[in-house]
Amino acid sequence: MDDSNFMLDIPRDVTSRSAAPRDPRDEAAAPYATPQSGSASPYTLNPPIDFDGLSWPSLGTRERLEDTPHQYKERLQKMTGAVQTILECIGEDPQREGLRETPKRYAEAMLFFTKGYEENVRDIVNGAVFHEDHDELVIVKEIEVFSLCEHHLVPFTGKMHIGYIPNQRVLGLSKLARIAEMFSRRLQLQERLTKQVALAVSEILRPRGVGVVMESTHLCMASRGVQKGAITTTSCMLGCMRSSAKTREEFLNLLNRR
């Protein structure tokens, strides 16, 4: 599959763009070039705001989202029992004082760590897209990010930098941080997380270009395996951020300013 066309075949009625424009100027926006990105994956073949509003849902996302209070209680009990089994398998006593409530606490914590599955881009943005005649870089730097490596279920933490060049529309600044938070609160890979945030911003604003850079430390590398601390940097550039070396260089230079 030619990844330069990975969004071209998406029916317009399954995206957020199918709704009537809130403002007539939206129809007059300059033509948008499909973002050029790397190889496609199941997480990038569909638009960030998909047909059911779940923003790249996983298999059980809809079921979890629609839990009744009774079903939520059953889900929590199932997770609690699983954690208790793990404690027993590593040779611990789940009934001793310090661990007696740990299975339930861990189950509740895991549901919080993965709350991004229950969120979607449309609700997070909440209409905070504004018309503004600004055509220079907008950058929000050093957004703190916490996520879980899907390979070992241990944390990776770091900072994300998001920049874009508007195409007649800008996004409320806090929404960039909220988008990063939503996608990070799932089981992730840093590479996928970086791309998902970039594609979501691109889908929302249809800007001239988007750039996302993330730097993080992975405990799956520092606390096991090679047991070496290191900083991993990933990036995703779309539109003119990818096609124009000068624009990309300006973005990266501004990130390095303190």
PDB file of N, CA and C in Angstrom, residues 141-147 155-161 180-181 184 190 193 213-219 230-232:
ATOM      1  N   LYS A 141       5.541  23.475  24.054  1.00  0.00           N
ATOM      2  CA  LYS A 141       6.688  22.630  24.373  1.00  0.00           C
ATOM      3  C   LYS A 141       6.561  22.007  25.759  1.00  0.00           C
ATOM      4  N   GLU A 142       7.300  20.912  25.919  1.00  0.00           N
ATOM      5  CA  GLU A 142       7.491  20.268  27.221  1.00  0.00           C
ATOM      6  C   GLU A 142       6.182  19.877  27.901  1.00  0.00           C
ATOM      7  N   ILE A 143       5.299  19.260  27.134  1.00  0.00           N
ATOM      8  CA  ILE A 143       4.082  18.687  27.708  1.00  0.00           C
ATOM      9  C   ILE A 143       4.470  17.378  28.398  1.00  0.00           C
ATOM     10  N   GLU A 144       4.242  17.284  29.675  1.00  0.00           N
ATOM     11  CA  GLU A 144       4.606  16.066  30.402  1.00  0.00           C
ATOM     12  C   GLU A 144       3.692  14.913  29.980  1.00  0.00           C
ATOM     13  N   VAL A 145       4.307  13.784  29.711  1.00  0.00           N
ATOM     14  CA  VAL A 145       3.571  12.623  29.214  1.00  0.00           C
ATOM     15  C   VAL A 145       3.922  11.401  30.052  1.00  0.00           C
ATOM     16  N   PHE A 146       2.893  10.654  30.444  1.00  0.00           N
ATOM     17  CA  PHE A 146       3.058   9.377  31.146  1.00  0.00           C
ATOM     18  C   PHE A 146       2.304   8.330  30.359  1.00  0.00           C
ATOM     19  N   SER A 147       2.966   7.203  30.062  1.00  0.00           N
ATOM     20  CA  SER A 147       2.287   6.137  29.352  1.00  0.00           C
ATOM     21  C   SER A 147       2.824   4.789  29.810  1.00  0.00           C
ATOM     22  N   PRO A 155       6.050   1.791  32.932  1.00  0.00           N
ATOM     23  CA  PRO A 155       5.920   3.154  32.420  1.00  0.00           C
ATOM     24  C   PRO A 155       7.055   3.592  31.497  1.00  0.00           C
ATOM     25  N   PHE A 156       6.704   4.499  30.589  1.00  0.00           N
ATOM     26  CA  PHE A 156       7.702   5.379  29.983  1.00  0.00           C
ATOM     27  C   PHE A 156       7.176   6.804  30.123  1.00  0.00           C
ATOM     28  N   THR A 157       8.057   7.689  30.509  1.00  0.00           N
ATOM     29  CA  THR A 157       7.671   9.062  30.816  1.00  0.00           C
ATOM     30  C   THR A 157       8.604  10.027  30.102  1.00  0.00           C
ATOM     31  N   GLY A 158       8.085  11.191  29.803  1.00  0.00           N
ATOM     32  CA  GLY A 158       8.923  12.179  29.138  1.00  0.00           C
ATOM     33  C   GLY A 158       8.141  13.424  28.798  1.00  0.00           C
ATOM     34  N   LYS A 159       8.587  14.109  27.756  1.00  0.00           N
ATOM     35  CA  LYS A 159       7.963  15.370  27.343  1.00  0.00           C
ATOM     36  C   LYS A 159       7.714  15.351  25.841  1.00  0.00           C
ATOM     37  N   MET A 160       6.596  15.959  25.480  1.00  0.00           N
ATOM     38  CA  MET A 160       6.207  16.043  24.079  1.00  0.00           C
ATOM     39  C   MET A 160       6.134  17.505  23.660  1.00  0.00           C
ATOM     40  N   HIS A 161       6.567  17.766  22.439  1.00  0.00           N
ATOM     41  CA  HIS A 161       6.524  19.112  21.863  1.00  0.00           C
ATOM     42  C   HIS A 161       5.659  19.054  20.602  1.00  0.00           C
ATOM     43  N   ALA A 180      -2.441  14.986  23.762  1.00  0.00           N
ATOM     44  CA  ALA A 180      -1.284  14.176  24.148  1.00  0.00           C
ATOM     45  C   ALA A 180      -1.626  13.274  25.332  1.00  0.00           C
ATOM     46  N   GLU A 181      -2.361  13.811  26.291  1.00  0.00           N
ATOM     47  CA  GLU A 181      -2.761  13.037  27.475  1.00  0.00           C
ATOM     48  C   GLU A 181      -3.674  11.879  27.086  1.00  0.00           C
ATOM     49  N   SER A 184      -1.712   9.119  25.338  1.00  0.00           N
ATOM     50  CA  SER A 184      -0.689   8.523  26.196  1.00  0.00           C
ATOM     51  C   SER A 184      -1.298   7.618  27.256  1.00  0.00           C
ATOM     52  N   GLN A 190       6.119   4.416  21.912  1.00  0.00           N
ATOM     53  CA  GLN A 190       6.421   5.837  21.748  1.00  0.00           C
ATOM     54  C   GLN A 190       6.279   6.262  20.296  1.00  0.00           C
ATOM     55  N   LEU A 193       2.543   6.604  19.562  1.00  0.00           N
ATOM     56  CA  LEU A 193       1.991   7.742  20.290  1.00  0.00           C
ATOM     57  C   LEU A 193       2.331   9.049  19.588  1.00  0.00           C
ATOM     58  N   VAL A 213       7.446  16.098  18.417  1.00  0.00           N
ATOM     59  CA  VAL A 213       8.685  15.476  18.872  1.00  0.00           C
ATOM     60  C   VAL A 213       8.464  15.023  20.309  1.00  0.00           C
ATOM     61  N   MET A 214       8.901  13.804  20.612  1.00  0.00           N
ATOM     62  CA  MET A 214       8.759  13.288  21.975  1.00  0.00           C
ATOM     63  C   MET A 214      10.080  12.721  22.450  1.00  0.00           C
ATOM     64  N   GLU A 215      10.420  13.028  23.700  1.00  0.00           N
ATOM     65  CA  GLU A 215      11.626  12.501  24.346  1.00  0.00           C
ATOM     66  C   GLU A 215      11.196  11.814  25.631  1.00  0.00           C
ATOM     67  N   SER A 216      11.605  10.566  25.828  1.00  0.00           N
ATOM     68  CA  SER A 216      11.161   9.868  27.029  1.00  0.00           C
ATOM     69  C   SER A 216      12.164   8.822  27.487  1.00  0.00           C
ATOM     70  N   THR A 217      11.977   8.417  28.732  1.00  0.00           N
ATOM     71  CA  THR A 217      12.774   7.357  29.343  1.00  0.00           C
ATOM     72  C   THR A 217      11.871   6.154  29.571  1.00  0.00           C
ATOM     73  N   HIS A 218      12.364   4.972  29.197  1.00  0.00           N
ATOM     74  CA  HIS A 218      11.562   3.747  29.279  1.00  0.00           C
ATOM     75  C   HIS A 218      12.080   2.855  30.399  1.00  0.00           C
ATOM     76  N   LEU A 219      11.216   2.585  31.376  1.00  0.00           N
ATOM     77  CA  LEU A 219      11.625   1.708  32.474  1.00  0.00           C
ATOM     78  C   LEU A 219      11.794   0.261  32.027  1.00  0.00           C
ATOM     79  N   ALA A 230      18.389   5.679  29.302  1.00  0.00           N
ATOM     80  CA  ALA A 230      18.639   6.362  28.034  1.00  0.00           C
ATOM     81  C   ALA A 230      17.411   7.191  27.691  1.00  0.00           C
ATOM     82  N   ILE A 231      17.590   8.172  26.829  1.00  0.00           N
ATOM     83  CA  ILE A 231      16.489   9.001  26.357  1.00  0.00           C
ATOM     84  C   ILE A 231      16.202   8.631  24.904  1.00  0.00           C
ATOM     85  N   THR A 232      14.959   8.291  24.632  1.00  0.00           N
ATOM     86  CA  THR A 232      14.527   7.950  23.277  1.00  0.00           C
ATOM     87  C   THR A 232      13.775   9.132  22.687  1.00  0.00           C
TER      88      THR A 232
END
